[in-house]
Amino acid sequence: MVTLMLDSGHLELVLSGAEKALAFRRRNVSIERSTITRVQLSDDPWTWLRGVRAPGTYIPGTLAIGTWQYAGGKDFALLRKKRPGVVIDLDGHDEFQRLIVGTRHGMALVTALRVDAGDDPTDIVDLASA
């Protein structure tokens, strides 16, 4: 399961070693908070996938992790089975236009983004409950 860390300037998707390998990435996904334009909760985040996997791992209905390229740019997806998730639209990010993340902590993310986080990265669940 992905860990979402938030500080005053960045949201970071902390990927495990296996997730990095499946996504063909060497580093976590880090975005500036200022690039976030919209966060939507979704009961079925699979419907938000667009384009083709390039690179990443895709097993229909089971696993989607990595970069999805489409005519307008790239998205990053991290989905497992039929979990709810969040869709985060970005504007001005140098790599992605959207993040599609399967997590049961979607409401905690929305709440944490409204909180003025400190300078130290903190798990969004801890921020939302503070």
mmCIF file of N, CA and C in Angstrom:
data_model
loop_
_atom_site.group_PDB
_atom_site.id
_atom_site.type_symbol
_atom_site.label_atom_id
_atom_site.label_comp_id
_atom_site.label_asym_id
_atom_site.label_seq_id
_atom_site.Cartn_x
_atom_site.Cartn_y
_atom_site.Cartn_z
ATOM 1 N N MET A 1 0.842 -1.181 0.000
ATOM 2 C CA MET A 1 0.000 0.000 0.000
ATOM 3 C C MET A 1 0.885 1.241 0.000
ATOM 4 N N VAL A 2 0.561 2.186 -0.835
ATOM 5 C CA VAL A 2 1.321 3.418 -0.953
ATOM 6 C C VAL A 2 1.145 4.277 0.303
ATOM 7 N N THR A 3 2.198 4.988 0.672
ATOM 8 C CA THR A 3 2.143 5.934 1.780
ATOM 9 C C THR A 3 2.150 7.334 1.189
ATOM 10 N N LEU A 4 1.220 8.170 1.622
ATOM 11 C CA LEU A 4 1.142 9.549 1.158
ATOM 12 C C LEU A 4 1.694 10.451 2.243
ATOM 13 N N MET A 5 2.772 11.185 1.928
ATOM 14 C CA MET A 5 3.408 12.092 2.875
ATOM 15 C C MET A 5 3.182 13.524 2.400
ATOM 16 N N LEU A 6 2.938 14.422 3.357
ATOM 17 C CA LEU A 6 2.625 15.802 3.022
ATOM 18 C C LEU A 6 3.395 16.740 3.927
ATOM 19 N N ASP A 7 3.962 17.790 3.351
ATOM 20 C CA ASP A 7 4.535 18.873 4.149
ATOM 21 C C ASP A 7 4.000 20.179 3.567
ATOM 22 N N SER A 8 4.548 21.302 3.997
ATOM 23 C CA SER A 8 3.996 22.584 3.582
ATOM 24 C C SER A 8 4.109 22.830 2.082
ATOM 25 N N GLY A 9 5.033 22.170 1.406
ATOM 26 C CA GLY A 9 5.223 22.441 -0.006
ATOM 27 C C GLY A 9 5.007 21.288 -0.958
ATOM 28 N N HIS A 10 5.017 20.039 -0.451
ATOM 29 C CA HIS A 10 4.989 18.883 -1.339
ATOM 30 C C HIS A 10 4.059 17.773 -0.845
ATOM 31 N N LEU A 11 3.526 17.027 -1.796
ATOM 32 C CA LEU A 11 2.844 15.763 -1.551
ATOM 33 C C LEU A 11 3.733 14.703 -2.195
ATOM 34 N N GLU A 12 4.043 13.668 -1.439
ATOM 35 C CA GLU A 12 4.921 12.625 -1.958
ATOM 36 C C GLU A 12 4.251 11.265 -1.837
ATOM 37 N N LEU A 13 4.252 10.519 -2.941
ATOM 38 C CA LEU A 13 3.819 9.132 -2.936
ATOM 39 C C LEU A 13 5.068 8.307 -2.676
ATOM 40 N N VAL A 14 5.157 7.745 -1.470
ATOM 41 C CA VAL A 14 6.320 6.952 -1.082
ATOM 42 C C VAL A 14 6.072 5.517 -1.532
ATOM 43 N N LEU A 15 6.845 5.083 -2.515
ATOM 44 C CA LEU A 15 6.671 3.761 -3.094
ATOM 45 C C LEU A 15 7.606 2.759 -2.428
ATOM 46 N N SER A 16 7.105 1.563 -2.208
ATOM 47 C CA SER A 16 7.950 0.487 -1.685
ATOM 48 C C SER A 16 8.905 0.038 -2.793
ATOM 49 N N GLY A 17 9.853 -0.783 -2.446
ATOM 50 C CA GLY A 17 10.780 -1.318 -3.441
ATOM 51 C C GLY A 17 10.066 -2.082 -4.544
ATOM 52 N N ALA A 18 9.085 -2.875 -4.164
ATOM 53 C CA ALA A 18 8.318 -3.640 -5.154
ATOM 54 C C ALA A 18 7.514 -2.715 -6.061
ATOM 55 N N GLU A 19 6.916 -1.678 -5.472
ATOM 56 C CA GLU A 19 6.140 -0.724 -6.270
ATOM 57 C C GLU A 19 7.040 0.023 -7.254
ATOM 58 N N LYS A 20 8.232 0.395 -6.819
ATOM 59 C CA LYS A 20 9.179 1.053 -7.733
ATOM 60 C C LYS A 20 9.546 0.114 -8.882
ATOM 61 N N ALA A 21 9.783 -1.143 -8.567
ATOM 62 C CA ALA A 21 10.141 -2.113 -9.609
ATOM 63 C C ALA A 21 8.996 -2.301 -10.600
ATOM 64 N N LEU A 22 7.779 -2.439 -10.099
ATOM 65 C CA LEU A 22 6.620 -2.640 -10.978
ATOM 66 C C LEU A 22 6.301 -1.403 -11.811
ATOM 67 N N ALA A 23 6.606 -0.224 -11.260
ATOM 68 C CA ALA A 23 6.360 1.032 -11.972
ATOM 69 C C ALA A 23 7.539 1.423 -12.858
ATOM 70 N N PHE A 24 8.647 0.679 -12.757
ATOM 71 C CA PHE A 24 9.875 0.998 -13.478
ATOM 72 C C PHE A 24 10.356 2.412 -13.143
ATOM 73 N N ARG A 25 10.335 2.739 -11.838
ATOM 74 C CA ARG A 25 10.794 4.040 -11.343
ATOM 75 C C ARG A 25 11.894 3.828 -10.320
ATOM 76 N N ARG A 26 12.786 4.777 -10.250
ATOM 77 C CA ARG A 26 13.854 4.708 -9.251
ATOM 78 C C ARG A 26 13.557 5.558 -8.034
ATOM 79 N N ARG A 27 12.593 6.461 -8.161
ATOM 80 C CA ARG A 27 12.317 7.370 -7.043
ATOM 81 C C ARG A 27 10.822 7.488 -6.803
ATOM 82 N N ASN A 28 10.494 8.068 -5.669
ATOM 83 C CA ASN A 28 9.101 8.314 -5.325
ATOM 84 C C ASN A 28 8.526 9.378 -6.247
ATOM 85 N N VAL A 29 7.204 9.517 -6.224
ATOM 86 C CA VAL A 29 6.539 10.564 -6.995
ATOM 87 C C VAL A 29 6.318 11.743 -6.058
ATOM 88 N N SER A 30 6.925 12.867 -6.389
ATOM 89 C CA SER A 30 6.828 14.065 -5.555
ATOM 90 C C SER A 30 6.218 15.188 -6.370
ATOM 91 N N ILE A 31 5.209 15.838 -5.807
ATOM 92 C CA ILE A 31 4.572 16.955 -6.499
ATOM 93 C C ILE A 31 4.474 18.144 -5.555
ATOM 94 N N GLU A 32 4.581 19.324 -6.119
ATOM 95 C CA GLU A 32 4.390 20.534 -5.330
ATOM 96 C C GLU A 32 2.900 20.726 -5.093
ATOM 97 N N ARG A 33 2.568 21.161 -3.886
ATOM 98 C CA ARG A 33 1.153 21.375 -3.562
ATOM 99 C C ARG A 33 0.515 22.412 -4.472
ATOM 100 N N SER A 34 1.318 23.376 -4.920
ATOM 101 C CA SER A 34 0.779 24.438 -5.765
ATOM 102 C C SER A 34 0.318 23.930 -7.130
ATOM 103 N N THR A 35 0.766 22.740 -7.555
ATOM 104 C CA THR A 35 0.347 22.194 -8.848
ATOM 105 C C THR A 35 -0.966 21.422 -8.758
ATOM 106 N N ILE A 36 -1.455 21.153 -7.558
ATOM 107 C CA ILE A 36 -2.705 20.407 -7.378
ATOM 108 C C ILE A 36 -3.875 21.335 -7.670
ATOM 109 N N THR A 37 -4.682 20.968 -8.673
ATOM 110 C CA THR A 37 -5.845 21.779 -9.018
ATOM 111 C C THR A 37 -7.154 21.179 -8.533
ATOM 112 N N ARG A 38 -7.197 19.842 -8.399
ATOM 113 C CA ARG A 38 -8.440 19.202 -7.966
ATOM 114 C C ARG A 38 -8.134 17.827 -7.405
ATOM 115 N N VAL A 39 -8.857 17.459 -6.353
ATOM 116 C CA VAL A 39 -8.757 16.126 -5.769
ATOM 117 C C VAL A 39 -10.170 15.556 -5.723
ATOM 118 N N GLN A 40 -10.351 14.397 -6.355
ATOM 119 C CA GLN A 40 -11.663 13.764 -6.390
ATOM 120 C C GLN A 40 -11.592 12.377 -5.760
ATOM 121 N N LEU A 41 -12.554 12.064 -4.935
ATOM 122 C CA LEU A 41 -12.665 10.709 -4.405
ATOM 123 C C LEU A 41 -13.397 9.868 -5.435
ATOM 124 N N SER A 42 -13.011 8.605 -5.545
ATOM 125 C CA SER A 42 -13.635 7.718 -6.524
ATOM 126 C C SER A 42 -13.810 6.329 -5.937
ATOM 127 N N ASP A 43 -15.014 5.786 -6.076
ATOM 128 C CA ASP A 43 -15.252 4.409 -5.662
ATOM 129 C C ASP A 43 -14.627 3.419 -6.637
ATOM 130 N N ASP A 44 -14.431 3.848 -7.886
ATOM 131 C CA ASP A 44 -13.825 2.992 -8.902
ATOM 132 C C ASP A 44 -12.779 3.787 -9.681
ATOM 133 N N PRO A 45 -11.575 3.948 -9.097
ATOM 134 C CA PRO A 45 -10.549 4.749 -9.780
ATOM 135 C C PRO A 45 -10.055 4.143 -11.085
ATOM 136 N N TRP A 46 -10.347 2.871 -11.341
ATOM 137 C CA TRP A 46 -9.937 2.223 -12.596
ATOM 138 C C TRP A 46 -10.542 2.936 -13.803
ATOM 139 N N THR A 47 -11.709 3.536 -13.638
ATOM 140 C CA THR A 47 -12.362 4.203 -14.766
ATOM 141 C C THR A 47 -11.617 5.461 -15.201
ATOM 142 N N TRP A 48 -10.679 5.936 -14.387
ATOM 143 C CA TRP A 48 -9.938 7.158 -14.690
ATOM 144 C C TRP A 48 -8.670 6.886 -15.491
ATOM 145 N N LEU A 49 -8.282 5.623 -15.673
ATOM 146 C CA LEU A 49 -7.100 5.321 -16.483
ATOM 147 C C LEU A 49 -7.346 5.754 -17.920
ATOM 148 N N ARG A 50 -6.346 6.399 -18.513
ATOM 149 C CA ARG A 50 -6.461 6.817 -19.907
ATOM 150 C C ARG A 50 -5.111 6.603 -20.587
ATOM 151 N N GLY A 51 -5.155 6.259 -21.858
ATOM 152 C CA GLY A 51 -3.923 6.054 -22.603
ATOM 153 C C GLY A 51 -3.390 4.640 -22.473
ATOM 154 N N VAL A 52 -2.071 4.529 -22.687
ATOM 155 C CA VAL A 52 -1.412 3.222 -22.646
ATOM 156 C C VAL A 52 -0.290 3.236 -21.622
ATOM 157 N N ARG A 53 -0.039 2.111 -21.047
ATOM 158 C CA ARG A 53 1.026 1.946 -20.050
ATOM 159 C C ARG A 53 2.373 2.140 -20.731
ATOM 160 N N ALA A 54 3.193 3.034 -20.151
ATOM 161 C CA ALA A 54 4.496 3.291 -20.772
ATOM 162 C C ALA A 54 5.432 4.034 -19.835
ATOM 163 N N PRO A 55 6.222 3.439 -19.024
ATOM 164 C CA PRO A 55 6.318 2.040 -18.634
ATOM 165 C C PRO A 55 5.508 1.783 -17.368
ATOM 166 N N GLY A 56 5.326 0.535 -17.061
ATOM 167 C CA GLY A 56 4.603 0.151 -15.862
ATOM 168 C C GLY A 56 4.136 -1.283 -15.957
ATOM 169 N N THR A 57 3.280 -1.666 -15.030
ATOM 170 C CA THR A 57 2.749 -3.026 -14.978
ATOM 171 C C THR A 57 1.233 -2.954 -14.944
ATOM 172 N N TYR A 58 0.587 -3.781 -15.756
ATOM 173 C CA TYR A 58 -0.868 -3.775 -15.830
ATOM 174 C C TYR A 58 -1.390 -5.198 -15.906
ATOM 175 N N ILE A 59 -2.197 -5.556 -14.930
ATOM 176 C CA ILE A 59 -2.936 -6.813 -14.931
ATOM 177 C C ILE A 59 -4.390 -6.396 -14.758
ATOM 178 N N PRO A 60 -5.212 -6.504 -15.815
ATOM 179 C CA PRO A 60 -6.576 -5.965 -15.794
ATOM 180 C C PRO A 60 -7.360 -6.354 -14.543
ATOM 181 N N GLY A 61 -7.912 -5.329 -13.882
ATOM 182 C CA GLY A 61 -8.727 -5.530 -12.695
ATOM 183 C C GLY A 61 -7.969 -5.914 -11.440
ATOM 184 N N THR A 62 -6.660 -6.088 -11.534
ATOM 185 C CA THR A 62 -5.863 -6.533 -10.401
ATOM 186 C C THR A 62 -4.782 -5.540 -10.013
ATOM 187 N N LEU A 63 -4.027 -5.044 -10.995
ATOM 188 C CA LEU A 63 -2.897 -4.164 -10.707
ATOM 189 C C LEU A 63 -2.643 -3.222 -11.874
ATOM 190 N N ALA A 64 -2.507 -1.945 -11.560
ATOM 191 C CA ALA A 64 -2.093 -0.934 -12.534
ATOM 192 C C ALA A 64 -1.132 -0.017 -11.797
ATOM 193 N N ILE A 65 0.133 -0.051 -12.176
ATOM 194 C CA ILE A 65 1.128 0.775 -11.509
ATOM 195 C C ILE A 65 2.152 1.257 -12.531
ATOM 196 N N GLY A 66 2.340 2.565 -12.561
ATOM 197 C CA GLY A 66 3.315 3.143 -13.470
ATOM 198 C C GLY A 66 2.765 4.337 -14.214
ATOM 199 N N THR A 67 3.397 4.639 -15.332
ATOM 200 C CA THR A 67 3.048 5.789 -16.145
ATOM 201 C C THR A 67 2.088 5.371 -17.250
ATOM 202 N N TRP A 68 1.046 6.163 -17.448
ATOM 203 C CA TRP A 68 0.103 5.972 -18.540
ATOM 204 C C TRP A 68 0.240 7.185 -19.444
ATOM 205 N N GLN A 69 0.578 6.944 -20.708
ATOM 206 C CA GLN A 69 0.772 8.033 -21.651
ATOM 207 C C GLN A 69 -0.450 8.139 -22.555
ATOM 208 N N TYR A 70 -0.899 9.368 -22.785
ATOM 209 C CA TYR A 70 -2.031 9.624 -23.673
ATOM 210 C C TYR A 70 -1.677 10.858 -24.502
ATOM 211 N N ALA A 71 -2.539 11.241 -25.423
ATOM 212 C CA ALA A 71 -2.240 12.322 -26.360
ATOM 213 C C ALA A 71 -1.918 13.645 -25.655
ATOM 214 N N GLY A 72 -2.503 13.882 -24.487
ATOM 215 C CA GLY A 72 -2.302 15.144 -23.781
ATOM 216 C C GLY A 72 -1.175 15.139 -22.767
ATOM 217 N N GLY A 73 -0.501 14.019 -22.567
ATOM 218 C CA GLY A 73 0.582 13.968 -21.586
ATOM 219 C C GLY A 73 0.680 12.620 -20.907
ATOM 220 N N LYS A 74 0.991 12.661 -19.593
ATOM 221 C CA LYS A 74 1.194 11.429 -18.830
ATOM 222 C C LYS A 74 0.466 11.496 -17.491
ATOM 223 N N ASP A 75 -0.001 10.347 -17.046
ATOM 224 C CA ASP A 75 -0.583 10.180 -15.719
ATOM 225 C C ASP A 75 0.243 9.134 -14.980
ATOM 226 N N PHE A 76 0.176 9.171 -13.642
ATOM 227 C CA PHE A 76 0.781 8.112 -12.838
ATOM 228 C C PHE A 76 -0.340 7.394 -12.113
ATOM 229 N N ALA A 77 -0.354 6.065 -12.197
ATOM 230 C CA ALA A 77 -1.393 5.266 -11.553
ATOM 231 C C ALA A 77 -0.774 4.267 -10.590
ATOM 232 N N LEU A 78 -1.462 4.054 -9.477
ATOM 233 C CA LEU A 78 -1.085 3.024 -8.529
ATOM 234 C C LEU A 78 -2.388 2.446 -7.974
ATOM 235 N N LEU A 79 -2.872 1.399 -8.632
ATOM 236 C CA LEU A 79 -4.162 0.804 -8.284
ATOM 237 C C LEU A 79 -4.009 -0.686 -8.036
ATOM 238 N N ARG A 80 -4.732 -1.159 -7.018
ATOM 239 C CA ARG A 80 -4.776 -2.588 -6.719
ATOM 240 C C ARG A 80 -6.223 -3.010 -6.529
ATOM 241 N N LYS A 81 -6.597 -4.046 -7.211
ATOM 242 C CA LYS A 81 -7.929 -4.655 -7.106
ATOM 243 C C LYS A 81 -9.025 -3.615 -7.100
ATOM 244 N N LYS A 82 -10.087 -3.850 -6.389
ATOM 245 C CA LYS A 82 -11.246 -2.945 -6.395
ATOM 246 C C LYS A 82 -11.276 -2.083 -5.142
ATOM 247 N N ARG A 83 -10.246 -1.278 -4.944
ATOM 248 C CA ARG A 83 -10.198 -0.354 -3.811
ATOM 249 C C ARG A 83 -10.664 1.018 -4.240
ATOM 250 N N PRO A 84 -11.257 1.771 -3.324
ATOM 251 C CA PRO A 84 -11.559 3.168 -3.654
ATOM 252 C C PRO A 84 -10.248 3.937 -3.797
ATOM 253 N N GLY A 85 -10.334 5.135 -4.301
ATOM 254 C CA GLY A 85 -9.105 5.889 -4.489
ATOM 255 C C GLY A 85 -9.342 7.372 -4.651
ATOM 256 N N VAL A 86 -8.281 8.055 -5.050
ATOM 257 C CA VAL A 86 -8.336 9.485 -5.311
ATOM 258 C C VAL A 86 -7.742 9.753 -6.689
ATOM 259 N N VAL A 87 -8.280 10.788 -7.315
ATOM 260 C CA VAL A 87 -7.773 11.267 -8.590
ATOM 261 C C VAL A 87 -7.317 12.694 -8.335
ATOM 262 N N ILE A 88 -6.031 12.952 -8.555
ATOM 263 C CA ILE A 88 -5.442 14.257 -8.269
ATOM 264 C C ILE A 88 -5.030 14.882 -9.596
ATOM 265 N N ASP A 89 -5.732 15.945 -9.996
ATOM 266 C CA ASP A 89 -5.392 16.664 -11.223
ATOM 267 C C ASP A 89 -4.314 17.689 -10.923
ATOM 268 N N LEU A 90 -3.360 17.802 -11.848
ATOM 269 C CA LEU A 90 -2.215 18.686 -11.668
ATOM 270 C C LEU A 90 -2.135 19.684 -12.817
ATOM 271 N N ASP A 91 -1.606 20.849 -12.526
ATOM 272 C CA ASP A 91 -1.361 21.855 -13.553
ATOM 273 C C ASP A 91 0.025 22.443 -13.302
ATOM 274 N N GLY A 92 0.916 22.262 -14.264
ATOM 275 C CA GLY A 92 2.258 22.804 -14.125
ATOM 276 C C GLY A 92 3.284 21.827 -13.578
ATOM 277 N N HIS A 93 2.900 20.580 -13.359
ATOM 278 C CA HIS A 93 3.869 19.573 -12.911
ATOM 279 C C HIS A 93 4.727 19.183 -14.113
ATOM 280 N N ASP A 94 6.015 18.976 -13.895
ATOM 281 C CA ASP A 94 6.926 18.712 -15.008
ATOM 282 C C ASP A 94 6.814 17.314 -15.603
ATOM 283 N N GLU A 95 6.149 16.385 -14.898
ATOM 284 C CA GLU A 95 6.092 15.012 -15.388
ATOM 285 C C GLU A 95 4.676 14.503 -15.640
ATOM 286 N N PHE A 96 3.742 14.799 -14.732
ATOM 287 C CA PHE A 96 2.410 14.207 -14.825
ATOM 288 C C PHE A 96 1.301 15.266 -14.845
ATOM 289 N N GLN A 97 0.172 14.888 -15.466
ATOM 290 C CA GLN A 97 -1.024 15.724 -15.457
ATOM 291 C C GLN A 97 -2.045 15.228 -14.432
ATOM 292 N N ARG A 98 -1.894 13.966 -14.014
ATOM 293 C CA ARG A 98 -2.865 13.384 -13.079
ATOM 294 C C ARG A 98 -2.222 12.240 -12.323
ATOM 295 N N LEU A 99 -2.597 12.087 -11.052
ATOM 296 C CA LEU A 99 -2.239 10.920 -10.256
ATOM 297 C C LEU A 99 -3.527 10.173 -9.948
ATOM 298 N N ILE A 100 -3.518 8.871 -10.135
ATOM 299 C CA ILE A 100 -4.674 8.028 -9.831
ATOM 300 C C ILE A 100 -4.185 6.999 -8.828
ATOM 301 N N VAL A 101 -4.642 7.121 -7.596
ATOM 302 C CA VAL A 101 -4.082 6.320 -6.511
ATOM 303 C C VAL A 101 -5.198 5.580 -5.777
ATOM 304 N N GLY A 102 -5.066 4.283 -5.672
ATOM 305 C CA GLY A 102 -5.991 3.486 -4.885
ATOM 306 C C GLY A 102 -5.590 3.563 -3.416
ATOM 307 N N THR A 103 -6.462 4.112 -2.609
ATOM 308 C CA THR A 103 -6.203 4.224 -1.176
ATOM 309 C C THR A 103 -7.521 4.358 -0.429
ATOM 310 N N ARG A 104 -7.574 3.800 0.753
ATOM 311 C CA ARG A 104 -8.767 3.964 1.584
ATOM 312 C C ARG A 104 -8.674 5.239 2.421
ATOM 313 N N HIS A 105 -7.583 5.990 2.230
ATOM 314 C CA HIS A 105 -7.373 7.225 2.988
ATOM 315 C C HIS A 105 -7.632 8.471 2.148
ATOM 316 N N GLY A 106 -8.519 8.365 1.175
ATOM 317 C CA GLY A 106 -8.829 9.494 0.305
ATOM 318 C C GLY A 106 -9.368 10.693 1.060
ATOM 319 N N MET A 107 -10.297 10.465 1.981
ATOM 320 C CA MET A 107 -10.856 11.584 2.751
ATOM 321 C C MET A 107 -9.792 12.207 3.633
ATOM 322 N N ALA A 108 -8.890 11.395 4.172
ATOM 323 C CA ALA A 108 -7.783 11.931 4.979
ATOM 324 C C ALA A 108 -6.891 12.830 4.124
ATOM 325 N N LEU A 109 -6.675 12.466 2.859
ATOM 326 C CA LEU A 109 -5.873 13.299 1.967
ATOM 327 C C LEU A 109 -6.552 14.639 1.727
ATOM 328 N N VAL A 110 -7.840 14.612 1.440
ATOM 329 C CA VAL A 110 -8.578 15.859 1.207
ATOM 330 C C VAL A 110 -8.504 16.748 2.444
ATOM 331 N N THR A 111 -8.697 16.168 3.611
ATOM 332 C CA THR A 111 -8.626 16.928 4.867
ATOM 333 C C THR A 111 -7.219 17.459 5.101
ATOM 334 N N ALA A 112 -6.205 16.636 4.889
ATOM 335 C CA ALA A 112 -4.822 17.038 5.130
ATOM 336 C C ALA A 112 -4.387 18.159 4.192
ATOM 337 N N LEU A 113 -4.885 18.161 2.958
ATOM 338 C CA LEU A 113 -4.523 19.223 2.023
ATOM 339 C C LEU A 113 -5.074 20.580 2.457
ATOM 340 N N ARG A 114 -6.109 20.577 3.276
ATOM 341 C CA ARG A 114 -6.678 21.825 3.791
ATOM 342 C C ARG A 114 -5.952 22.325 5.030
ATOM 343 N N VAL A 115 -5.128 21.458 5.619
ATOM 344 C CA VAL A 115 -4.391 21.798 6.833
ATOM 345 C C VAL A 115 -3.051 22.401 6.441
ATOM 346 N N ASP A 116 -2.593 23.399 7.202
ATOM 347 C CA ASP A 116 -1.283 23.970 6.974
ATOM 348 C C ASP A 116 -0.249 23.031 7.585
ATOM 349 N N ALA A 117 0.358 22.197 6.729
ATOM 350 C CA ALA A 117 1.339 21.219 7.211
ATOM 351 C C ALA A 117 2.653 21.921 7.533
ATOM 352 N N GLY A 118 3.419 21.333 8.399
ATOM 353 C CA GLY A 118 4.724 21.892 8.766
ATOM 354 C C GLY A 118 5.775 21.586 7.713
ATOM 355 N N ASP A 119 7.018 21.831 8.062
ATOM 356 C CA ASP A 119 8.124 21.618 7.133
ATOM 357 C C ASP A 119 8.572 20.166 7.056
ATOM 358 N N ASP A 120 8.219 19.358 8.055
ATOM 359 C CA ASP A 120 8.600 17.947 8.057
ATOM 360 C C ASP A 120 7.509 17.112 7.400
ATOM 361 N N PRO A 121 7.873 16.212 6.460
ATOM 362 C CA PRO A 121 6.869 15.355 5.841
ATOM 363 C C PRO A 121 6.153 14.508 6.890
ATOM 364 N N THR A 122 4.833 14.491 6.812
ATOM 365 C CA THR A 122 4.008 13.759 7.763
ATOM 366 C C THR A 122 2.988 12.925 6.991
ATOM 367 N N ASP A 123 2.722 11.726 7.483
ATOM 368 C CA ASP A 123 1.721 10.862 6.874
ATOM 369 C C ASP A 123 0.373 11.579 6.912
ATOM 370 N N ILE A 124 -0.379 11.512 5.800
ATOM 371 C CA ILE A 124 -1.639 12.249 5.728
ATOM 372 C C ILE A 124 -2.655 11.791 6.755
ATOM 373 N N VAL A 125 -2.618 10.527 7.132
ATOM 374 C CA VAL A 125 -3.555 10.026 8.156
ATOM 375 C C VAL A 125 -3.315 10.730 9.471
ATOM 376 N N ASP A 126 -2.043 10.948 9.819
ATOM 377 C CA ASP A 126 -1.722 11.653 11.057
ATOM 378 C C ASP A 126 -2.136 13.120 10.983
ATOM 379 N N LEU A 127 -1.942 13.763 9.824
ATOM 380 C CA LEU A 127 -2.337 15.166 9.669
ATOM 381 C C LEU A 127 -3.837 15.341 9.755
ATOM 382 N N ALA A 128 -4.580 14.441 9.125
ATOM 383 C CA ALA A 128 -6.027 14.558 9.103
ATOM 384 C C ALA A 128 -6.642 14.352 10.489
ATOM 385 N N SER A 129 -6.006 13.562 11.318
ATOM 386 C CA SER A 129 -6.568 13.284 12.637
ATOM 387 C C SER A 129 -6.117 14.295 13.678
ATOM 388 N N ALA A 130 -5.196 15.171 13.325
ATOM 389 C CA ALA A 130 -4.686 16.173 14.278
ATOM 390 C C ALA A 130 -5.654 17.326 14.473
#
